[in-house]
Amino acid sequence: MEIQVQGQTPLYGRVEVGSSKNAILPILAASLLTDEPRKINRIPNIKDVEVITEVLSSLGVNIDQFSRSLELFGGINSNHPPYELVRQIRASFLVMGPLLARRGNVRVALPGGCAIGTRPIDLHLKGFEALGAKITMSGGDVIAKANILHGNHIYLDFPSVGATENIMMAAALAQGTTYIENAALEPEIVDLANYINSMGGKVTGAGCNVIKIEGVKKLTSTEYTPIPDRIEAGTYMLAAAATGGEVIIENIIPEHLKAITAKLIETGAEVIEGDNQIIVRREKEIKPVYIKTLPYPGFPTDMQAQFMAYLIRANGSSIVTESVFENRFMHVAELLRMGAKIKIEGRTAVIRGQKNLTAARVKATDLRAGAALLIAGLTARGSTTIMNSEHIDRGYEGIVEKFNNLGAKISRI
Ligand code: UD1
């Protein structure tokens, strides 16, 4: 799929952000922790949600969609989701923790690498082993077995988002108490804990370095609405600033956007925070900045590509260091095709600011790289074509329509 973006169109108006993709994926996986009815509201129409829903169906869960809600009924009759589904999104691996807790025996394909790096799962497995599981590998699948899971102290060498979530889900039904030390602090972790607690779980400390999970015998029925998507919000904030427009971004939690807001202000953009909205406008030139991606509450790696697209037109040189993933500069080669001046040295990119970008034919290599190309396209001279735009639809609901409502001229080809 391709999309075409007409450049040099400042964005004005209001845009509403949907629920967080990275919160919904683990929440849907955690739905495997009970057989009782569970309802999740405000579900965005994005590809990744579709895939995880298919994974749950393949495991035996009945799912009905009513408008923006998903209702899930019944339990699991399989412990082995098909590889064709699992390989489509890495987050499928998040079914491992709940399946292990419920069935004591689970087999999930190793997720493999992706465009942004090798992304190992050693910390997930270390956590399951600490809870008493025996892990083996066969035919590219990870097999975990445990008659009973026992609570334990688990120290993560790195505050991995996925490992924290997977271990939290397994521990929710374990015997005894689990402590995840050096846990990830992301808001999506807190949302998952709140979801588990809404089913009768006992998770405390989510959002802090140590999360305590007291195992319970059974989880029960719930209705839950996930948090807004801070990365979708951040992408519209960047687009507003990059095009020199003024956009009100609605249905957000400003607290979750602090790192992005702080950097935008440093570049000379104006950011006005409300209770659940944020206004971004830029009239002055863009000042160059230094950015280093870090686990939350640091600057999010999922906003690195979009911010770089913005900094291309700064008045001076900016430096961007990617410390979370080892190979997350795939967008740079495409931005160079649009005339950007960027040099990469290991995990650091130096972006020499310039007045204009020129439209080109470019390729989205992953979800956020695609979003960055859209932002670049909105500011470039001429009409940019983004190939493989299906990557963008994995995580942004109605992005073409939302941008066009703000005055952009984007069409799907
Ligand atoms: C999640 C997000 C992703 C985001 C990332 C970091 C979802 C569905 N995805 O991905 O959008 O970019 O957090 O904020 O929520 N690592 C290991 N061993 C492990 C696990 C991770 O070495 O067992 C490394 C990874 O290779 C990577 C780093 O830790 O370099 C961060 O990964 P992690 O926090 O686990 O990210 P994900 O959960 O995969």
Coordinates of C-alpha atoms in Angstrom, one line a residue, residues 8 27 76 161 172 193 201 278 353 369 388 403:
Q8 CA 4.1 22.4 3.1
I27 CA -4.6 -6.2 28.3
I76 CA -8.9 -21.5 26.4
V161 CA 8.3 -3.5 29.1
A172 CA -1.1 -12.9 39.0
A193 CA -1.8 -3.8 36.6
G201 CA -5.9 -9.4 41.1
I278 CA -2.7 19.7 24.9
G353 CA 19.3 21.4 10.1
A369 CA 9.5 5.1 10.8
N388 CA 4.6 0.0 2.6
F403 CA -4.5 14.5 9.3

